[in-house]
Short mmCIF file of C-alpha atoms and ligand atoms in Angstrom, two decimals:
data_model
loop_
_atom_site.label_atom_id
_atom_site.label_comp_id
_atom_site.label_asym_id
_atom_site.label_seq_id
_atom_site.Cartn_x
_atom_site.Cartn_y
_atom_site.Cartn_z
CA UNK S 1 6.79 27.11 4.15
CA UNK S 2 7.26 25.87 7.94
CA UNK S 3 5.93 22.73 9.70
CA UNK S 4 6.53 21.06 13.04
CA UNK S 5 6.70 17.34 11.54
CA UNK S 6 9.03 15.29 12.46
CA UNK S 7 9.36 11.98 11.41
CA UNK S 8 11.81 9.19 12.09
CA UNK S 9 14.74 8.89 9.42
CA UNK S 10 15.93 5.46 8.72
CA UNK S 11 19.12 6.04 7.58
CA UNK S 12 19.90 8.97 10.48
CA UNK S 13 18.05 6.87 12.53
CA UNK S 14 16.29 9.83 14.35
CA UNK S 15 12.84 11.90 14.13
CA UNK S 16 14.15 15.35 12.15
CA UNK S 17 12.44 17.95 11.28
CA UNK S 18 10.66 17.61 8.32
CA UNK S 19 12.50 20.46 5.44
CA UNK S 20 11.92 19.88 1.76
CA UNK S 21 14.91 21.10 0.13
CA UNK S 22 12.54 22.72 -3.07
CA UNK S 23 9.05 24.27 -0.50
CA UNK S 24 6.18 23.80 -0.89
CA UNK S 25 7.37 21.22 -3.52
CA UNK S 26 8.16 17.55 -2.85
CA UNK S 27 9.16 14.76 -3.69
CA UNK S 28 8.40 11.30 -2.30
CA UNK S 29 9.10 8.03 -3.93
CA UNK S 30 7.53 4.87 -2.47
CA UNK S 31 8.30 1.21 -3.78
CA UNK S 32 5.40 -0.58 -5.07
CA UNK S 33 3.45 -3.91 -5.81
CA UNK S 34 5.54 -6.29 -7.99
CA UNK S 35 1.91 -7.63 -10.00
CA UNK S 36 2.31 -11.34 -10.34
CA UNK S 37 -0.56 -12.00 -7.72
CA UNK S 38 -3.21 -10.84 -6.01
CA UNK S 39 -3.15 -8.09 -3.30
CA UNK S 40 -2.77 -9.09 0.15
CA UNK S 41 -2.03 -7.59 3.59
CA UNK S 42 1.36 -7.24 2.64
CA UNK S 43 0.40 -5.07 0.54
CA UNK S 44 -2.37 -2.50 2.90
CA UNK S 45 0.10 -0.77 5.42
CA UNK S 46 2.52 0.57 3.24
CA UNK S 47 0.37 1.98 1.19
CA UNK S 48 -2.45 3.25 3.96
CA UNK S 49 1.05 4.45 5.95
CA UNK S 50 2.48 6.55 2.97
CA UNK S 51 -1.00 7.44 1.86
CA UNK S 52 -1.31 9.57 5.40
CA UNK S 53 2.16 11.13 4.51
CA UNK S 54 0.67 12.43 0.64
CA UNK S 55 -2.95 13.32 2.27
CA UNK S 56 -0.90 15.32 5.40
CA UNK S 57 1.68 16.39 3.23
CA UNK S 58 -1.09 18.25 1.75
CA UNK S 59 -2.75 19.12 4.32
CA UNK S 60 -0.11 21.36 5.87
CA UNK S 61 0.13 23.43 2.05
CA UNK S 62 2.86 21.33 0.50
CA UNK S 63 2.82 20.41 -3.20
CA UNK S 64 3.71 17.28 -3.57
CA UNK S 65 4.64 14.86 -6.07
CA UNK S 66 4.43 11.64 -5.55
CA UNK S 67 5.83 8.37 -7.64
CA UNK S 68 4.48 5.18 -6.39
CA UNK S 69 6.11 2.17 -9.33
CA UNK S 70 4.54 -1.04 -10.56
CA UNK S 71 7.70 -3.41 -10.74
CA UNK S 72 6.44 -5.58 -13.64
CA UNK S 73 10.00 -7.31 -14.85
CA UNK S 74 13.25 -8.02 -12.83
CA UNK S 75 12.01 -9.23 -9.12
CA UNK S 76 13.32 -12.89 -9.03
CA UNK S 77 12.74 -15.15 -6.56
CA UNK S 78 14.56 -15.56 -4.54
CA UNK S 79 15.00 -11.77 -4.66
CA UNK S 80 18.32 -11.76 -5.63
CA UNK S 81 19.55 -12.04 -8.81
CA UNK S 82 19.01 -15.68 -9.09
CA UNK S 83 15.14 -17.90 -9.90
CA UNK S 84 12.59 -17.01 -12.15
CA UNK S 85 10.92 -13.56 -12.64
CA UNK S 86 8.21 -13.65 -10.82
CA UNK S 87 5.95 -13.11 -13.55
CA UNK S 88 6.89 -14.33 -16.17
CA UNK S 89 6.75 -17.05 -14.09
CA UNK S 90 2.93 -16.38 -13.76
CA UNK S 91 2.39 -16.18 -17.43
CA UNK S 92 4.17 -19.49 -18.02
CA UNK S 93 2.17 -21.24 -15.62
CA UNK S 94 -1.28 -19.13 -17.22
CA UNK S 95 -0.11 -19.37 -20.66
CA UNK S 96 -0.73 -15.38 -20.94
CA UNK S 97 2.14 -12.77 -22.36
CA UNK S 98 4.15 -11.50 -18.99
CA UNK S 99 2.73 -8.52 -19.66
CA UNK S 100 -1.29 -9.47 -18.98
CA UNK S 101 0.53 -10.56 -15.75
CA UNK S 102 1.44 -7.36 -15.21
CA UNK S 103 -2.07 -5.73 -16.04
CA UNK S 104 -3.64 -7.89 -14.13
CA UNK S 105 -2.53 -7.95 -11.50
CA UNK S 106 -1.98 -4.02 -11.68
CA UNK S 107 -5.59 -3.72 -12.09
CA UNK S 108 -6.97 -5.16 -9.15
CA UNK S 109 -3.74 -3.72 -6.54
CA UNK S 110 -5.02 -0.50 -7.92
CA UNK S 111 -9.59 -0.62 -7.27
CA UNK S 112 -7.85 -2.61 -3.95
CA UNK S 113 -5.98 0.70 -2.87
CA UNK S 114 -9.50 2.68 -4.28
CA UNK S 115 -11.47 0.35 -1.78
CA UNK S 116 -8.61 1.25 0.69
CA UNK S 117 -9.19 5.01 0.47
CA UNK S 118 -5.77 4.98 -0.39
CA UNK S 119 -5.84 8.11 -3.53
CA UNK S 120 -4.13 7.35 -6.08
CA UNK S 121 -0.03 8.55 -6.67
CA UNK S 122 0.78 10.88 -8.78
CA UNK S 123 3.26 9.18 -11.56
CA UNK S 124 2.73 5.57 -11.51
CA UNK S 125 5.88 3.88 -13.43
CA UNK S 126 6.29 1.24 -14.59
CA UNK S 127 9.73 -0.57 -14.80
CA UNK S 128 9.26 -1.88 -18.62
CA UNK S 129 8.32 1.39 -20.06
CA UNK S 130 11.85 2.36 -18.39
CA UNK S 131 14.28 0.09 -19.76
CA UNK S 132 16.12 3.39 -22.03
CA UNK S 133 16.75 4.93 -18.26
CA UNK S 134 17.64 1.89 -16.58
CA UNK S 135 20.14 1.09 -18.98
CA UNK S 136 21.58 4.75 -19.30
CA UNK S 137 22.66 4.20 -15.43
CA UNK S 138 24.38 1.69 -15.72
CA UNK S 139 26.41 3.14 -18.68
CA UNK S 140 27.29 5.52 -15.45
CA UNK S 141 27.85 3.22 -13.12
CA UNK S 142 30.21 1.30 -14.64
CA UNK S 143 32.21 4.10 -16.44
CA UNK S 144 32.61 5.10 -13.27
CA UNK S 145 34.25 2.21 -12.07
CA UNK S 146 32.06 1.00 -9.97
CA UNK S 147 30.51 -2.08 -11.83
CA UNK S 148 32.24 -4.69 -14.28
CA UNK S 149 30.47 -6.96 -17.95
CA UNK S 150 30.37 -10.82 -17.49
CA UNK S 151 29.30 -12.96 -20.37
CA UNK S 152 26.73 -10.08 -21.35
CA UNK S 153 25.77 -9.52 -17.49
CA UNK S 154 26.62 -6.27 -15.66
CA UNK S 155 27.40 -6.39 -11.74
CA UNK S 156 27.50 -3.88 -9.32
CA UNK S 157 30.95 -3.92 -7.83
CA UNK S 158 29.88 -3.94 -3.86
CA UNK S 159 34.16 -3.85 -3.13
CA UNK S 160 35.44 -1.14 -5.24
CA UNK S 161 32.07 1.12 -3.79
CA UNK S 162 32.79 0.38 0.17
CA UNK S 163 36.18 1.78 -0.77
CA UNK S 164 34.95 5.23 -0.98
CA UNK S 165 31.58 4.79 0.26
CA UNK S 166 29.86 2.72 2.75
CA UNK S 167 27.70 -0.04 1.83
CA UNK S 168 25.13 -1.18 4.21
CA UNK S 169 24.81 2.23 5.84
CA UNK S 170 21.04 2.31 5.94
CA UNK S 171 20.32 -1.08 7.91
CA UNK S 172 23.65 -0.95 9.97
CA UNK S 173 24.84 -4.07 8.25
CA UNK S 174 28.98 -3.81 7.73
CA UNK S 175 30.60 -5.56 4.79
CA UNK S 176 32.84 -7.20 6.70
CA UNK S 177 29.89 -9.17 8.25
CA UNK S 178 28.23 -9.59 4.82
CA UNK S 179 31.49 -11.35 3.31
CA UNK S 180 31.56 -14.23 6.29
CA UNK S 181 28.31 -14.68 6.39
CA UNK S 182 27.72 -14.82 2.52
CA UNK S 183 28.62 -18.95 0.81
CA UNK S 184 29.50 -18.56 -2.71
CA UNK S 185 25.42 -19.67 -4.12
CA UNK S 186 25.13 -22.34 -7.63
CA UNK S 187 24.29 -20.15 -10.66
CA UNK S 188 25.88 -17.04 -9.55
CA UNK S 189 28.89 -17.88 -10.18
CA UNK S 190 29.80 -14.71 -12.40
CA UNK S 191 29.65 -12.64 -9.72
CA UNK S 192 33.69 -11.28 -8.34
CA UNK S 193 31.88 -11.58 -4.26
CA UNK S 194 28.45 -12.78 -4.05
CA UNK S 195 27.40 -10.31 -2.21
CA UNK S 196 27.54 -7.96 -5.97
CA UNK S 197 24.66 -7.29 -7.00
CA UNK S 198 22.70 -7.54 -10.90
CA UNK S 199 22.78 -4.11 -12.54
CA UNK S 200 21.71 -5.60 -15.81
CA UNK S 201 21.02 -9.63 -16.48
CA UNK S 202 21.75 -11.59 -19.73
CA UNK S 203 19.17 -13.73 -20.51
CA UNK S 204 18.26 -17.84 -20.23
CA UNK S 205 16.83 -18.64 -24.09
CA UNK S 206 13.80 -19.65 -21.56
CA UNK S 207 12.97 -15.61 -20.25
CA UNK S 208 10.40 -13.95 -22.11
CA UNK S 209 10.81 -10.89 -21.21
CA UNK S 210 13.89 -9.58 -22.94
CA UNK S 211 15.79 -6.03 -24.77
CA UNK S 212 18.09 -5.14 -26.56
CA UNK S 213 21.49 -3.61 -24.23
CA UNK S 214 24.52 -2.48 -24.84
CA UNK S 215 25.95 -5.64 -23.62
CA UNK S 216 23.16 -7.71 -25.93
CA UNK S 217 19.81 -9.28 -24.47
CA UNK S 218 18.90 -9.43 -21.82
CA UNK S 219 17.12 -7.97 -18.54
CA UNK S 220 17.05 -5.14 -15.90
CA UNK S 221 18.28 -6.44 -12.06
CA UNK S 222 15.30 -5.32 -9.98
CA UNK S 223 16.74 -2.84 -7.34
CA UNK S 224 17.80 -0.19 -10.85
CA UNK S 225 14.80 0.28 -11.94
CA UNK S 226 13.92 2.20 -8.96
CA UNK S 227 17.17 4.01 -8.77
CA UNK S 228 16.30 5.78 -12.27
CA UNK S 229 11.70 6.27 -12.18
CA UNK S 230 12.97 8.17 -8.82
CA UNK S 231 15.71 10.70 -10.53
CA UNK S 232 13.43 10.96 -13.81
CA UNK S 233 10.70 12.72 -11.88
CA UNK S 234 11.57 13.67 -8.84
CA UNK S 235 15.09 15.13 -9.51
CA UNK S 236 18.82 13.53 -8.52
CA UNK S 237 18.08 14.96 -5.02
CA UNK S 238 14.02 14.52 -3.21
CA UNK S 239 13.40 14.62 -0.07
CA UNK S 240 11.17 11.25 1.28
CA UNK S 241 11.87 7.32 0.24
CA UNK S 242 9.58 4.85 1.72
CA UNK S 243 8.39 0.88 1.36
CA UNK S 244 8.45 -1.84 3.97
CA UNK S 245 11.20 -2.40 6.33
CA UNK S 246 11.25 -5.95 4.04
CA UNK S 247 12.67 -3.91 1.49
CA UNK S 248 15.49 -1.93 3.61
CA UNK S 249 18.15 -4.98 2.78
CA UNK S 250 18.91 -5.93 -0.05
CA UNK S 251 16.61 -3.66 -2.42
CA UNK S 252 17.01 0.56 -0.47
CA UNK S 253 20.26 -0.54 -0.05
CA UNK S 254 21.46 -1.54 -3.51
CA UNK S 255 19.20 1.83 -4.30
CA UNK S 256 21.46 4.51 -2.75
CA UNK S 257 24.38 2.26 -3.43
CA UNK S 258 23.25 2.86 -6.91
CA UNK S 259 21.80 6.30 -6.72
CA UNK S 260 25.69 7.36 -4.77
CA UNK S 261 27.89 5.44 -7.84
CA UNK S 262 25.97 7.82 -10.89
CA UNK S 263 25.91 10.59 -8.83
CA UNK S 264 28.32 10.91 -6.08
CA UNK S 265 25.87 11.29 -3.11
CA UNK S 266 22.49 10.41 -1.88
CA UNK S 267 19.15 10.38 -3.65
CA UNK S 268 16.71 10.31 -0.98
CA UNK S 269 17.27 12.43 1.89
CA UNK S 270 15.08 11.26 4.18
CA UNK S 271 14.15 6.77 3.85
CA UNK S 272 10.94 5.94 6.09
CA UNK S 273 9.70 3.04 6.61
CA UNK S 274 6.84 1.22 8.10
CA UNK S 275 6.20 -1.83 10.16
CA UNK S 276 5.20 -5.90 8.98
CA UNK S 277 1.62 -6.88 9.70
CA UNK S 278 1.78 -9.91 11.37
CA UNK S 279 -0.74 -12.58 11.80
CA UNK S 280 -2.15 -14.60 14.87
CA UNK S 281 1.83 -13.87 15.77
CA UNK S 282 2.72 -15.14 13.10
CA UNK S 283 4.96 -14.42 9.85
CA UNK S 284 2.55 -13.79 6.89
CA UNK S 285 3.19 -16.22 4.17
CA UNK S 286 2.10 -19.32 1.59
CA UNK S 287 3.69 -22.03 3.03
CA UNK S 288 2.52 -21.04 6.67
CA UNK S 289 -1.36 -21.58 4.79
CA UNK S 290 -2.07 -17.20 6.75
CA UNK S 291 -1.61 -15.84 3.72
CA UNK S 292 -5.07 -13.17 3.06
CA UNK S 293 -5.08 -11.37 0.43
CA UNK S 294 -7.57 -8.20 0.64
CA UNK S 295 -10.78 -9.98 -1.64
CA UNK S 296 -10.42 -13.23 1.36
CA UNK S 297 -10.17 -10.30 3.99
CA UNK S 298 -13.40 -8.32 2.37
CA UNK S 299 -15.45 -11.36 1.72
CA UNK S 300 -14.47 -13.24 5.06
CA UNK S 301 -13.59 -16.10 2.30
CA UNK S 302 -10.96 -16.98 4.06
CA UNK S 303 -11.21 -20.00 7.10
CA UNK S 304 -8.11 -18.03 9.35
CA UNK S 305 -11.42 -15.41 8.92
CA UNK S 306 -14.92 -15.65 10.36
CA UNK S 307 -16.42 -13.10 9.61
CA UNK S 308 -15.91 -10.13 6.58
CA UNK S 309 -14.21 -7.58 7.16
CA UNK S 310 -15.06 -4.27 5.70
CA UNK S 311 -12.29 -1.64 3.81
CA UNK S 312 -12.88 1.02 6.10
CA UNK S 313 -12.54 -1.28 8.78
CA UNK S 314 -8.89 -3.04 7.96
CA UNK S 315 -7.54 1.15 7.25
CA UNK S 316 -8.88 2.04 10.59
CA UNK S 317 -7.00 -1.39 11.91
CA UNK S 318 -3.64 -0.18 10.30
CA UNK S 319 -4.12 3.24 11.67
CA UNK S 320 -4.51 2.27 14.99
CA UNK S 321 -1.25 1.43 15.38
CA UNK S 322 1.73 3.76 14.14
CA UNK S 323 3.83 3.12 11.37
CA UNK S 324 7.00 2.06 12.71
CA UNK S 325 5.19 -0.33 15.47
CA UNK S 326 4.21 -4.44 13.87
CA UNK S 327 0.36 -4.90 13.68
CA UNK S 328 -0.62 -8.23 14.23
CA UNK S 329 -3.96 -9.07 12.63
CA UNK S 330 -6.32 -11.72 14.23
CA UNK S 331 -10.09 -11.57 13.81
CA UNK S 332 -10.48 -10.10 17.68
CA UNK S 333 -8.55 -7.64 17.12
CA UNK S 334 -10.47 -6.45 13.54
CA UNK S 335 -14.07 -7.09 15.82
CA UNK S 336 -12.56 -4.71 18.19
CA UNK S 337 -11.60 -2.19 14.86
CA UNK S 338 -14.66 -3.03 13.57
CA UNK S 339 -16.77 -1.14 16.48
CA UNK S 340 -14.48 1.67 16.76
CA UNK S 341 -15.20 2.87 13.48
CA UNK S 342 -18.82 2.30 13.80
CA UNK S 343 -19.30 4.23 17.17
CA UNK S 344 -17.10 7.17 14.99
CA UNK S 345 -19.30 7.28 11.97
CA UNK S 346 -22.28 6.79 14.18
CA UNK S 347 -20.72 10.03 16.31
CA UNK S 348 -20.37 11.84 12.76
CA UNK S 349 -23.92 11.66 11.95
CA UNK S 350 -24.95 12.33 15.69
CA UNK S 351 -22.50 15.76 14.99
CA UNK S 352 -25.22 16.50 12.43
CA UNK S 353 -27.98 16.76 14.36
CA UNK S 354 -26.81 18.12 18.18
CA UNK S 355 -28.90 20.61 19.78
CA UNK S 356 -26.56 24.06 20.43
CA UNK S 357 -27.21 25.65 24.39
CA UNK S 358 -26.02 28.98 25.35
CA UNK S 359 -22.16 28.06 26.35
CA UNK S 360 -20.12 25.74 25.62
CA UNK S 361 -18.70 23.17 28.06
CA UNK S 362 -15.98 22.02 26.21
CA UNK S 363 -12.97 23.75 24.16
CA UNK S 364 -13.67 22.05 20.68
CA UNK S 365 -9.70 23.56 19.28
CA UNK S 366 -8.36 20.79 21.43
CA UNK S 367 -9.50 17.79 18.70
CA UNK S 368 -7.83 19.34 15.60
CA UNK S 369 -4.92 20.81 17.40
CA UNK S 370 -4.30 17.29 19.42
CA UNK S 371 -5.27 15.49 16.37
CA UNK S 372 -1.89 17.84 14.74
CA UNK S 373 0.57 17.42 17.17
CA UNK S 374 -0.28 13.99 17.36
CA UNK S 375 0.60 13.54 13.48
CA UNK S 376 3.30 16.19 13.56
CA UNK S 377 5.07 14.30 15.81
CA UNK S 378 6.53 10.83 13.73
CA UNK S 379 2.41 10.83 11.58
CA UNK S 380 1.55 9.20 15.74
CA UNK S 381 -1.80 7.78 13.75
CA UNK S 382 -2.67 5.57 17.35
CA UNK S 383 -2.41 9.17 18.81
CA UNK S 384 -4.52 10.83 16.57
CA UNK S 385 -7.23 7.98 16.79
CA UNK S 386 -7.70 8.13 20.86
CA UNK S 387 -7.51 12.20 20.20
CA UNK S 388 -10.38 10.91 17.65
CA UNK S 389 -12.01 9.02 19.78
CA UNK S 390 -12.04 10.99 22.32
CA UNK S 391 -14.39 13.34 20.45
CA UNK S 392 -16.95 10.50 20.02
CA UNK S 393 -17.49 10.70 23.46
CA UNK S 394 -17.95 13.52 23.99
CA UNK S 395 -20.11 14.57 21.61
CA UNK S 396 -22.55 11.72 22.59
CA UNK S 397 -22.04 13.69 26.25
CA UNK S 398 -22.80 16.97 24.69
CA UNK S 399 -26.04 14.80 22.64
CA UNK S 400 -27.33 13.51 26.46
CA UNK S 401 -27.47 16.77 27.54
CA UNK S 402 -23.83 16.53 30.59
CA UNK S 403 -22.18 18.23 28.15
CA UNK S 404 -23.13 21.51 26.27
CA UNK S 405 -21.98 23.66 23.13
CA UNK S 406 -22.52 26.81 21.11
CA UNK S 407 -23.70 26.60 17.24
CA UNK S 408 -20.67 28.44 16.53
CA UNK S 409 -18.91 25.35 17.99
CA UNK S 410 -21.03 22.55 16.60
CA UNK S 411 -20.14 24.12 13.66
CA UNK S 412 -16.53 24.46 14.66
CA UNK S 413 -16.39 20.95 14.65
CA UNK S 414 -18.82 19.37 11.96
CA UNK S 415 -15.51 21.36 10.57
CA UNK S 416 -12.48 19.36 12.70
CA UNK S 417 -14.18 16.14 12.52
CA UNK S 418 -14.50 16.19 8.87
CA UNK S 419 -10.98 17.27 8.44
CA UNK S 420 -9.44 15.07 10.59
CA UNK S 421 -11.21 12.08 10.06
CA UNK S 422 -12.25 12.34 5.95
CA UNK S 423 -9.15 14.80 4.66
CA UNK S 424 -6.29 13.58 6.30
CA UNK S 425 -7.36 9.97 8.02
CA UNK S 426 -9.49 8.96 5.14
CA UNK S 427 -11.88 7.32 6.31
CA UNK S 428 -15.44 7.33 5.15
CA UNK S 429 -18.93 4.69 5.34
CA UNK S 430 -18.05 2.67 2.93
CA UNK S 431 -20.88 0.07 4.23
CA UNK S 432 -23.59 1.29 1.91
CA UNK S 433 -21.19 1.93 -1.32
CA UNK S 434 -20.50 -2.23 -1.38
CA UNK S 435 -21.00 -2.24 -5.22
CA UNK S 436 -19.10 -6.60 -5.19
CA UNK S 437 -22.07 -7.32 -2.15
CA UNK S 438 -25.12 -5.58 -4.27
CA UNK S 439 -23.33 -7.01 -7.11
CA UNK S 440 -23.84 -9.98 -5.70
CA UNK S 441 -27.37 -9.14 -4.15
CA UNK S 442 -28.65 -8.84 -7.86
CA UNK S 443 -27.10 -12.15 -8.13
CA UNK S 444 -28.41 -14.29 -5.67
CA UNK S 445 -32.15 -12.64 -6.62
CA UNK S 446 -32.17 -13.31 -9.74
CA UNK S 447 -30.85 -17.03 -9.05
CA UNK S 448 -34.38 -17.90 -6.39
CA UNK S 449 -36.17 -16.06 -9.23
CA UNK S 450 -34.86 -19.24 -12.32
CA UNK S 451 -35.67 -21.59 -9.85
CA UNK S 452 -38.82 -20.27 -9.60
CA UNK S 453 -39.79 -20.39 -13.08
CA UNK S 454 -38.36 -24.06 -13.11
CA UNK S 455 -40.58 -24.40 -9.84
CA UNK S 456 -43.86 -23.30 -12.14
CA UNK S 457 -42.75 -24.95 -15.59
CA UNK S 458 -42.72 -28.20 -13.54
CA UNK S 459 -46.37 -26.56 -11.53
CA UNK S 460 -45.02 -26.65 -8.16
CA UNK S 461 -46.46 -24.13 -7.31
CA UNK S 462 -46.01 -24.73 -3.33
CA UNK S 463 -42.30 -23.99 -4.38
CA UNK S 464 -42.79 -21.33 -6.41
CA UNK S 465 -45.09 -19.08 -3.57
CA UNK S 466 -42.31 -20.27 -1.32
CA UNK S 467 -39.81 -18.44 -3.29
CA UNK S 468 -42.54 -15.69 -3.82
CA UNK S 469 -43.66 -14.99 -0.49
CA UNK S 470 -39.96 -15.60 1.45
CA UNK S 471 -38.24 -13.00 -1.12
CA UNK S 472 -42.03 -10.07 -0.19
CA UNK S 473 -40.50 -11.25 3.47
CA UNK S 474 -37.15 -9.81 2.88
CA UNK S 475 -38.57 -6.73 0.71
CA UNK S 476 -38.13 -8.11 -2.76
CA UNK S 477 -41.11 -7.76 -4.38
CA UNK S 478 -41.43 -9.83 -7.41
CA UNK S 479 -43.82 -8.91 -10.76
CA UNK S 480 -44.35 -12.16 -12.99
CA UNK S 481 -44.17 -11.05 -16.92
CA UNK S 482 -45.30 -12.18 -20.08
CA UNK S 483 -41.22 -13.03 -20.23
CA UNK S 484 -39.98 -13.99 -16.56
CA UNK S 485 -39.91 -12.08 -13.73
CA UNK S 486 -39.45 -8.13 -12.57
CA UNK S 487 -38.37 -7.87 -9.30
CA UNK S 488 -37.53 -4.07 -7.13
CA UNK S 489 -36.08 -4.05 -3.54
CA UNK S 490 -39.13 -1.89 -1.25
ZN1 ZN J 501 12.26 -0.19 -5.09
#
């Protein structure tokens, strides 16, 4: 199996030819969401980036095992080893069992991903379902002398590790700088060094998520789950590890240290990171008031939004930028993406009715060739979309008679256009498939007709007639029945 795909490997900081070590099988692990809140814009970009890689590798003929985890334990509020568990906190505030919180938000995450046409991964393991594997990994790291136990907690010994291996090789952080810049924090008195990180934490009395371990009752450190689950499902060595750039340090750095400490070598052969999303030039954050959930985007119900944006508009917009560039969300940029998407979908319909000619004035093989060349070059979706939109223009020129295509070329173009648009880029027409809008319309019509019943009951026939006539003008036919009403859309 050969491919010309090159990816930017953030470990060696260069583009590398993609060569799976066990071709045609490819192992890909991507850090998934911590499920304690509604899925937001920040979740959309890594999901779409790695969905594209998943789809493209499959198109190239590889058999991809794509593992994306669900973090439901161990992710503390400050991303390091202090603060409350994010899910336990939500459970306390909402008076729920922590697994109810995890289930609720995992469901919402999956539903939002489905709207964005993100394919489900091959395996979606939960951290809380892999406590045994995580304990075994801690035991292995302890045995090899790269961790120490203090009062029921186990910490990774970064200094001991650094004598044999390089801590910080992914993010380029140097241990001496880390030492100089890290002050001892409150509550971290157990650690030998402030930059050591928890593999296992002894529970505080109020902590509700707890498991038995050789070191007492506690819970795993956040970084541990990804090392344990990637090894379990992809082996000690696998091809691609992905995630958002914000996870590079400390999360991915700690994952590398754990794998190397336990196995003696790196687990992931290649690291791929997507860059961050900004909103009107600012980092997204709750404190800044620009934290937008996907539901708010799909319904337009956030004060920063002037309208609703369909999931496909969001997908199209994210694909318009290369995954390693920052991407700025604004109403203007989203409206431009919406127009582009509409032009693309309109061209697809036009293509279905093009009239053939005796000869072709365009080379239809360019569409697939140019899109492939762009995607082979570090998954350059921005250029692939430019190539695709060039053909949107060409299709309209053929329709206008300014260019011509033979019947065979039209057929080829249809096939390639569908392949690139639907299969590889995952763009579909979702304007009619929006179930939530359909449900809302039905609810609103029922609401109006119940008001009409009340009006009739109080002999307000003017209002009753107005509601029926106005609905009729909107295409909603109302029929009075014995026990109320029936309606249908013309
Ligand atoms: Zn992870």
